[in-house]
Amino acid sequence: MHLENKDIRLPSAALEVELRQTSAVSVPTCSDPGRLLTVRPTTGSYKPSQPDPYIPYDGRAAEKSHRVPEHAEFGSFLVEGSSSSKDLCFKEDTPLLWNSSQKKRSQFMPVHHPELIATEDSWENGLTAWEQRCMLGKEITDMPTLASSEKGDLTGSVHLRVQVSKLGCCVRWMKVTGLFVFVVVCSILFSLYPDQGKFWQLLAVSPLENYSVSLSGHVDSIMLQLDLAGPLMAGGPSGSGKEEHVVVVVTQADPMGNRWRRPQQVTHNWTVLLNPRREHVVVSRTFELVSREAVSISIQASLQQTHLVPLLLAHQFLGASVEAQVTIAVVILTGVYTLIIFEIVHRTLAAMLGALAALTALAVVGDRPSLTHVVEWIDFETLALLFGMMILVAIFSETGFFDYCAVKAYQLSRGRVWAMIIMLCLIAAVLSAFLDNVTTMLLFTPVTIRLCEVLNLDPRQVLIAEVIFTNIGGAATAIGDPPNVIIVSNQELRKMGLDFAGFTAHMFLGICFVLLVSFPLLRLLYWNKKLYNKEPSEIVELKHEIHVWRLTAQRINPASREETAVRGLLLEKVLALEHLLAQRLRSFHRQISQEDKNWETNIQELQRKHRISDRSLLVKCLTVLGFVLSMFFLNSVVPGIHLDLGWIAILGAIWLLILADTHDFEIIVHRVEWVTLLFFAALFVLMEALAQLHLVEYVGEQTALLIKMVPEDQRLAAAIVLIVWVSALASSLIDNIPFTATMIPVLLNLSQDPEISLPALPLMYALALGACLGGNGTLIGASANVVCAGIAEQHGYGFSFMEFFRLGFPMMLVSCTIGMCYLLIAHVVVGWN
């Protein structure tokens, strides 16, 4: 109901009503939650024409106090208080049709403007103040005193709000200015240095013929990077020295000599093993330059037979030492995490800024990559997998299957929340062992969100627990987590005896022990957490609806008059919903449910409300999804299938688009998490750029040095402990996919080092366990975490970095400890190598 003012003049005996637009916290009465009411007595006294049923009328206090009905409507209050109430006109309008009479009723604007309520938390924070101020109708005894106190409170509130607004504007201005200056500086530096494309030189070496070249023109250079390509092996030489290999000798004159003493020659030897079965393998190494003198490079082969070996050689001068590059990489990574942890900018923009900073550092160092090279750093197979599965899930959601699964899970749990959460986590862990964890979260996140909405639970806490167990379960098999797929797909490890069955046997047993400890730990971490929402489900759903409508309005680009009109209608819809929410909050009493006692009664109502909406489309979706999932599993077992995971997902999406006969294709594409895909692309570029800055290589070298310090009979145990924790901590800081791909060559070199001589397979198991379980440490530690957060944010239930960290990091510490103990017993005590 909305009141129209048609030239009404209240008599002097009536109350004067002032409507002021303010925030929800400043509302002094709950007569009408959509308006701020300030009542001032005039010279005359007010006497109601009839007694109000809600207010006990006392004739003795009629001249002193004037009580406002607690539950009366604002319109009826004016009717009772005015002698000319017959001139008032009440009109019931649709909220989307307010534009036509907005000028007439500007003084009756609802206070809950979308700009005044930035997040749902503002309702939580303002609820206590709202309830306190809603006691006006019962507590007013002296109107003049109340008027003066309300004026003082309103003035102080407005002054405080202005100060907070100014401080917020200042902080926002500093943030925007600082980030803009940073981007401009990086752009200028990046544009000053040209692309350093690698110029490969073809050469052939043999035991009888060697290759020599002299390099100059490195006045400001500190390091020399050599790249060698051909039938090579990534590992270093073994202790026997009987393998075919190539020796690269780098020689430079030392400038410390004088006229009585000839300059010394500094020589570096680099031995690379040959592998005739491989056609093109690139290996790199950097050498420190001690002077500005010319550098001499000599390459000679040591072969069992006299024949030529074709090789490709490229060199590049760098302007910074390895230590300086590692320091720059650490600073960039710290900056990215600062932006993400404190939510200064969106995590996608933070990854893009970090990638820009890393590319700028490479340009300044002298190793600026070309645009084509940067694009090659992106793992398009992972992006294709995510895109295809997002299309499948978007079409799947049209069938009502997710709502149906939510009701069934509620029925199986018999109304017990913790039984349902444990069941969901266990199912997610088992599915992730046979699928990949990213696909599992793409399928499980919508089901979990709908289930929590039905049960009036907070979906954020359930989703975080679910994705943690998804990462744990994915570590059990060779196809459950992308790091495992990378390890099993390595050809060098396959030659050492690593296969699908052996890898799964080693990992599956350890993950079972981890799961047995993780479930009690999850219950312990959630001991004091309130999983139920603190408000009734209708209030929670209404707040969520307001949030979704506001996001929808913000996503509309007002490029044309029609789009501007639609956006205005959506914002007015938000105002109407906020007005309705305020009315419901007025009579709300907090009741926190501990357990749903009437679950049997609610099952029938939920089953009637949430049914399968399109059975024909459901059959098509289940058929295509079953084919895709079976191909995921067969791809790693049957060697005759030449399709990667990305290709399988893309083909399945195309199949389902044809079978579903979708005409409005834009709606399906709009449901794709483009922000998540862009985040992964920026993250891949960032991680590869940091690897180019020798960050991962430096971590591997320091790990090798620590292992060499341990006595020989304890080196395997020390290596397992160090690799597990270094992999876990590094994977929690950076995504575990690029970290695993970079660490495999480092561990191969470590296992083939004659000074260490460790078996390679236990090191790979330690890497897999640490990388998979370490992904639970932070929000960006694993791909499944980012995917789950993106889908939850699209549904209006996004969780922050710290919310995930408070639960994920303790789970990571305990699970890595259990996994490490299992590896020590299996490979050190039992000797299962």
PDB file of N, CA, C and O in Angstrom, residues 50-96:
ATOM      1  N   GLN A  50     -11.595   6.985  18.164  1.00  0.00           N
ATOM      2  CA  GLN A  50     -12.003   5.727  18.773  1.00  0.00           C
ATOM      3  C   GLN A  50     -10.785   5.065  19.386  1.00  0.00           C
ATOM      4  O   GLN A  50      -9.679   5.263  18.930  1.00  0.00           O
ATOM      5  N   PRO A  51     -10.975   4.265  20.393  1.00  0.00           N
ATOM      6  CA  PRO A  51      -9.819   3.627  21.043  1.00  0.00           C
ATOM      7  C   PRO A  51      -9.137   2.642  20.125  1.00  0.00           C
ATOM      8  O   PRO A  51      -9.794   1.929  19.371  1.00  0.00           O
ATOM      9  N   ASP A  52      -7.847   2.660  20.220  1.00  0.00           N
ATOM     10  CA  ASP A  52      -7.043   1.746  19.399  1.00  0.00           C
ATOM     11  C   ASP A  52      -6.935   0.415  20.117  1.00  0.00           C
ATOM     12  O   ASP A  52      -6.608   0.361  21.295  1.00  0.00           O
ATOM     13  N   PRO A  53      -7.178  -0.679  19.417  1.00  0.00           N
ATOM     14  CA  PRO A  53      -7.101  -1.978  20.114  1.00  0.00           C
ATOM     15  C   PRO A  53      -5.711  -2.339  20.541  1.00  0.00           C
ATOM     16  O   PRO A  53      -5.536  -3.169  21.405  1.00  0.00           O
ATOM     17  N   TYR A  54      -4.708  -1.762  19.913  1.00  0.00           N
ATOM     18  CA  TYR A  54      -3.333  -2.122  20.248  1.00  0.00           C
ATOM     19  C   TYR A  54      -2.760  -1.246  21.341  1.00  0.00           C
ATOM     20  O   TYR A  54      -1.754  -1.564  21.925  1.00  0.00           O
ATOM     21  N   ILE A  55      -3.380  -0.061  21.579  1.00  0.00           N
ATOM     22  CA  ILE A  55      -2.816   0.893  22.536  1.00  0.00           C
ATOM     23  C   ILE A  55      -3.836   1.155  23.639  1.00  0.00           C
ATOM     24  O   ILE A  55      -4.931   1.640  23.358  1.00  0.00           O
ATOM     25  N   PRO A  56      -3.512   0.825  24.840  1.00  0.00           N
ATOM     26  CA  PRO A  56      -4.426   1.155  25.951  1.00  0.00           C
ATOM     27  C   PRO A  56      -4.483   2.666  26.127  1.00  0.00           C
ATOM     28  O   PRO A  56      -3.491   3.307  26.442  1.00  0.00           O
ATOM     29  N   TYR A  57      -5.668   3.210  25.899  1.00  0.00           N
ATOM     30  CA  TYR A  57      -5.820   4.665  25.943  1.00  0.00           C
ATOM     31  C   TYR A  57      -6.135   5.097  27.360  1.00  0.00           C
ATOM     32  O   TYR A  57      -7.061   4.609  28.002  1.00  0.00           O
ATOM     33  N   ASP A  58      -5.365   6.012  27.836  1.00  0.00           N
ATOM     34  CA  ASP A  58      -5.545   6.546  29.179  1.00  0.00           C
ATOM     35  C   ASP A  58      -5.867   8.011  29.043  1.00  0.00           C
ATOM     36  O   ASP A  58      -5.054   8.797  28.555  1.00  0.00           O
ATOM     37  N   GLY A  59      -7.063   8.408  29.488  1.00  0.00           N
ATOM     38  CA  GLY A  59      -7.448   9.797  29.346  1.00  0.00           C
ATOM     39  C   GLY A  59      -6.592  10.734  30.128  1.00  0.00           C
ATOM     40  O   GLY A  59      -6.413  11.888  29.780  1.00  0.00           O
ATOM     41  N   ARG A  60      -6.028  10.251  31.228  1.00  0.00           N
ATOM     42  CA  ARG A  60      -5.200  11.131  32.053  1.00  0.00           C
ATOM     43  C   ARG A  60      -3.901  11.472  31.367  1.00  0.00           C
ATOM     44  O   ARG A  60      -3.314  12.516  31.633  1.00  0.00           O
ATOM     45  N   ALA A  61      -3.433  10.597  30.515  1.00  0.00           N
ATOM     46  CA  ALA A  61      -2.167  10.865  29.845  1.00  0.00           C
ATOM     47  C   ALA A  61      -2.367  11.385  28.454  1.00  0.00           C
ATOM     48  O   ALA A  61      -1.429  11.538  27.710  1.00  0.00           O
ATOM     49  N   ALA A  62      -3.577  11.740  28.127  1.00  0.00           N
ATOM     50  CA  ALA A  62      -3.820  12.182  26.751  1.00  0.00           C
ATOM     51  C   ALA A  62      -3.135  13.484  26.471  1.00  0.00           C
ATOM     52  O   ALA A  62      -2.725  13.756  25.354  1.00  0.00           O
ATOM     53  N   GLU A  63      -3.050  14.343  27.444  1.00  0.00           N
ATOM     54  CA  GLU A  63      -2.424  15.630  27.228  1.00  0.00           C
ATOM     55  C   GLU A  63      -0.902  15.551  27.293  1.00  0.00           C
ATOM     56  O   GLU A  63      -0.226  16.486  26.899  1.00  0.00           O
ATOM     57  N   LYS A  64      -0.342  14.438  27.817  1.00  0.00           N
ATOM     58  CA  LYS A  64       1.095  14.363  28.033  1.00  0.00           C
ATOM     59  C   LYS A  64       1.790  13.451  27.048  1.00  0.00           C
ATOM     60  O   LYS A  64       2.906  13.706  26.677  1.00  0.00           O
ATOM     61  N   SER A  65       1.173  12.366  26.713  1.00  0.00           N
ATOM     62  CA  SER A  65       1.844  11.396  25.860  1.00  0.00           C
ATOM     63  C   SER A  65       0.960  11.023  24.706  1.00  0.00           C
ATOM     64  O   SER A  65      -0.255  11.057  24.805  1.00  0.00           O
ATOM     65  N   HIS A  66       1.619  10.631  23.639  1.00  0.00           N
ATOM     66  CA  HIS A  66       0.947  10.236  22.412  1.00  0.00           C
ATOM     67  C   HIS A  66       1.621   8.979  21.923  1.00  0.00           C
ATOM     68  O   HIS A  66       2.770   9.023  21.508  1.00  0.00           O
ATOM     69  N   ARG A  67       0.913   7.852  22.012  1.00  0.00           N
ATOM     70  CA  ARG A  67       1.518   6.562  21.686  1.00  0.00           C
ATOM     71  C   ARG A  67       1.225   6.214  20.226  1.00  0.00           C
ATOM     72  O   ARG A  67       0.119   6.388  19.756  1.00  0.00           O
ATOM     73  N   VAL A  68       2.265   5.655  19.591  1.00  0.00           N
ATOM     74  CA  VAL A  68       2.132   5.206  18.211  1.00  0.00           C
ATOM     75  C   VAL A  68       1.783   3.733  18.205  1.00  0.00           C
ATOM     76  O   VAL A  68       2.415   2.954  18.903  1.00  0.00           O
ATOM     77  N   PRO A  69       0.806   3.291  17.425  1.00  0.00           N
ATOM     78  CA  PRO A  69       0.486   1.858  17.376  1.00  0.00           C
ATOM     79  C   PRO A  69       1.683   1.060  16.940  1.00  0.00           C
ATOM     80  O   PRO A  69       2.344   1.395  15.983  1.00  0.00           O
ATOM     81  N   GLU A  70       1.924  -0.045  17.644  1.00  0.00           N
ATOM     82  CA  GLU A  70       3.124  -0.833  17.378  1.00  0.00           C
ATOM     83  C   GLU A  70       3.018  -1.553  16.042  1.00  0.00           C
ATOM     84  O   GLU A  70       3.978  -1.634  15.306  1.00  0.00           O
ATOM     85  N   HIS A  71       1.838  -2.090  15.747  1.00  0.00           N
ATOM     86  CA  HIS A  71       1.691  -2.879  14.533  1.00  0.00           C
ATOM     87  C   HIS A  71       0.751  -2.211  13.540  1.00  0.00           C
ATOM     88  O   HIS A  71       0.308  -2.840  12.587  1.00  0.00           O
ATOM     89  N   ALA A  72       0.450  -0.950  13.755  1.00  0.00           N
ATOM     90  CA  ALA A  72      -0.462  -0.266  12.843  1.00  0.00           C
ATOM     91  C   ALA A  72       0.269   0.182  11.608  1.00  0.00           C
ATOM     92  O   ALA A  72       1.434   0.495  11.642  1.00  0.00           O
ATOM     93  N   GLU A  73      -0.459   0.244  10.491  1.00  0.00           N
ATOM     94  CA  GLU A  73       0.125   0.743   9.259  1.00  0.00           C
ATOM     95  C   GLU A  73       0.243   2.252   9.331  1.00  0.00           C
ATOM     96  O   GLU A  73      -0.526   2.934  10.016  1.00  0.00           O
ATOM     97  N   PHE A  74       1.173   2.768   8.580  1.00  0.00           N
ATOM     98  CA  PHE A  74       1.409   4.206   8.606  1.00  0.00           C
ATOM     99  C   PHE A  74       0.203   4.956   8.064  1.00  0.00           C
ATOM    100  O   PHE A  74      -0.162   6.022   8.547  1.00  0.00           O
ATOM    101  N   GLY A  75      -0.460   4.378   7.053  1.00  0.00           N
ATOM    102  CA  GLY A  75      -1.632   5.045   6.486  1.00  0.00           C
ATOM    103  C   GLY A  75      -2.755   5.144   7.478  1.00  0.00           C
ATOM    104  O   GLY A  75      -3.393   6.183   7.627  1.00  0.00           O
ATOM    105  N   SER A  76      -3.032   4.035   8.164  1.00  0.00           N
ATOM    106  CA  SER A  76      -4.109   4.060   9.155  1.00  0.00           C
ATOM    107  C   SER A  76      -3.784   4.998  10.300  1.00  0.00           C
ATOM    108  O   SER A  76      -4.665   5.606  10.892  1.00  0.00           O
ATOM    109  N   PHE A  77      -2.513   5.140  10.636  1.00  0.00           N
ATOM    110  CA  PHE A  77      -2.108   6.053  11.700  1.00  0.00           C
ATOM    111  C   PHE A  77      -2.426   7.485  11.307  1.00  0.00           C
ATOM    112  O   PHE A  77      -2.913   8.272  12.112  1.00  0.00           O
ATOM    113  N   LEU A  78      -2.219   7.852  10.054  1.00  0.00           N
ATOM    114  CA  LEU A  78      -2.538   9.200   9.611  1.00  0.00           C
ATOM    115  C   LEU A  78      -4.039   9.415   9.538  1.00  0.00           C
ATOM    116  O   LEU A  78      -4.537  10.499   9.826  1.00  0.00           O
ATOM    117  N   VAL A  79      -4.774   8.360   9.157  1.00  0.00           N
ATOM    118  CA  VAL A  79      -6.230   8.501   9.063  1.00  0.00           C
ATOM    119  C   VAL A  79      -6.825   8.794  10.419  1.00  0.00           C
ATOM    120  O   VAL A  79      -7.688   9.642  10.583  1.00  0.00           O
ATOM    121  N   GLU A  80      -6.326   8.057  11.412  1.00  0.00           N
ATOM    122  CA  GLU A  80      -6.835   8.271  12.751  1.00  0.00           C
ATOM    123  C   GLU A  80      -6.410   9.612  13.306  1.00  0.00           C
ATOM    124  O   GLU A  80      -7.076  10.182  14.156  1.00  0.00           O
ATOM    125  N   GLY A  81      -5.311  10.142  12.860  1.00  0.00           N
ATOM    126  CA  GLY A  81      -4.795  11.360  13.450  1.00  0.00           C
ATOM    127  C   GLY A  81      -5.187  12.613  12.723  1.00  0.00           C
ATOM    128  O   GLY A  81      -4.776  13.693  13.101  1.00  0.00           O
ATOM    129  N   SER A  82      -5.958  12.551  11.671  1.00  0.00           N
ATOM    130  CA  SER A  82      -6.278  13.730  10.891  1.00  0.00           C
ATOM    131  C   SER A  82      -7.784  13.859  10.755  1.00  0.00           C
ATOM    132  O   SER A  82      -8.513  12.896  10.506  1.00  0.00           O
ATOM    133  N   SER A  83      -8.264  15.061  10.885  1.00  0.00           N
ATOM    134  CA  SER A  83      -9.683  15.305  10.712  1.00  0.00           C
ATOM    135  C   SER A  83     -10.098  15.291   9.266  1.00  0.00           C
ATOM    136  O   SER A  83     -11.263  15.155   8.947  1.00  0.00           O
ATOM    137  N   SER A  84      -9.171  15.473   8.369  1.00  0.00           N
ATOM    138  CA  SER A  84      -9.486  15.480   6.938  1.00  0.00           C
ATOM    139  C   SER A  84      -9.027  14.194   6.285  1.00  0.00           C
ATOM    140  O   SER A  84      -8.512  14.203   5.186  1.00  0.00           O
ATOM    141  N   SER A  85      -9.190  13.074   6.971  1.00  0.00           N
ATOM    142  CA  SER A  85      -8.735  11.807   6.441  1.00  0.00           C
ATOM    143  C   SER A  85      -9.529  11.379   5.225  1.00  0.00           C
ATOM    144  O   SER A  85      -9.098  10.532   4.468  1.00  0.00           O
ATOM    145  N   LYS A  86     -10.648  11.918   4.994  1.00  0.00           N
ATOM    146  CA  LYS A  86     -11.427  11.541   3.825  1.00  0.00           C
ATOM    147  C   LYS A  86     -10.749  11.970   2.542  1.00  0.00           C
ATOM    148  O   LYS A  86     -11.052  11.439   1.471  1.00  0.00           O
ATOM    149  N   ASP A  87      -9.829  12.950   2.605  1.00  0.00           N
ATOM    150  CA  ASP A  87      -9.131  13.390   1.397  1.00  0.00           C
ATOM    151  C   ASP A  87      -7.951  12.507   1.066  1.00  0.00           C
ATOM    152  O   ASP A  87      -7.365  12.646   0.000  1.00  0.00           O
ATOM    153  N   LEU A  88      -7.572  11.660   2.003  1.00  0.00           N
ATOM    154  CA  LEU A  88      -6.427  10.801   1.733  1.00  0.00           C
ATOM    155  C   LEU A  88      -6.836   9.713   0.763  1.00  0.00           C
ATOM    156  O   LEU A  88      -7.929   9.190   0.807  1.00  0.00           O
ATOM    157  N   CYS A  89      -5.871   9.356  -0.102  1.00  0.00           N
ATOM    158  CA  CYS A  89      -6.127   8.337  -1.117  1.00  0.00           C
ATOM    159  C   CYS A  89      -5.073   7.252  -0.996  1.00  0.00           C
ATOM    160  O   CYS A  89      -3.892   7.555  -1.032  1.00  0.00           O
ATOM    161  N   PHE A  90      -5.518   6.018  -0.862  1.00  0.00           N
ATOM    162  CA  PHE A  90      -4.598   4.889  -0.789  1.00  0.00           C
ATOM    163  C   PHE A  90      -4.622   4.176  -2.117  1.00  0.00           C
ATOM    164  O   PHE A  90      -5.661   3.937  -2.691  1.00  0.00           O
ATOM    165  N   LYS A  91      -3.468   3.818  -2.556  1.00  0.00           N
ATOM    166  CA  LYS A  91      -3.329   3.193  -3.867  1.00  0.00           C
ATOM    167  C   LYS A  91      -2.333   2.049  -3.770  1.00  0.00           C
ATOM    168  O   LYS A  91      -1.237   2.218  -3.269  1.00  0.00           O
ATOM    169  N   GLU A  92      -2.734   0.876  -4.230  1.00  0.00           N
ATOM    170  CA  GLU A  92      -1.859  -0.291  -4.230  1.00  0.00           C
ATOM    171  C   GLU A  92      -1.191  -0.396  -5.585  1.00  0.00           C
ATOM    172  O   GLU A  92      -1.837  -0.651  -6.601  1.00  0.00           O
ATOM    173  N   ASP A  93       0.130  -0.181  -5.626  1.00  0.00           N
ATOM    174  CA  ASP A  93       0.883  -0.171  -6.877  1.00  0.00           C
ATOM    175  C   ASP A  93       1.750  -1.401  -6.975  1.00  0.00           C
ATOM    176  O   ASP A  93       2.186  -1.959  -5.986  1.00  0.00           O
ATOM    177  N   THR A  94       2.025  -1.789  -8.195  1.00  0.00           N
ATOM    178  CA  THR A  94       3.053  -2.788  -8.450  1.00  0.00           C
ATOM    179  C   THR A  94       4.417  -2.128  -8.323  1.00  0.00           C
ATOM    180  O   THR A  94       4.618  -1.037  -8.854  1.00  0.00           O
ATOM    181  N   PRO A  95       5.388  -2.749  -7.664  1.00  0.00           N
ATOM    182  CA  PRO A  95       6.695  -2.096  -7.453  1.00  0.00           C
ATOM    183  C   PRO A  95       7.385  -1.722  -8.743  1.00  0.00           C
ATOM    184  O   PRO A  95       8.128  -0.768  -8.783  1.00  0.00           O
ATOM    185  N   LEU A  96       7.159  -2.465  -9.828  1.00  0.00           N
ATOM    186  CA  LEU A  96       7.830  -2.151 -11.083  1.00  0.00           C
ATOM    187  C   LEU A  96       7.178  -0.998 -11.824  1.00  0.00           C
ATOM    188  O   LEU A  96       7.616  -0.632 -12.902  1.00  0.00           O
TER     189      LEU A  96
END
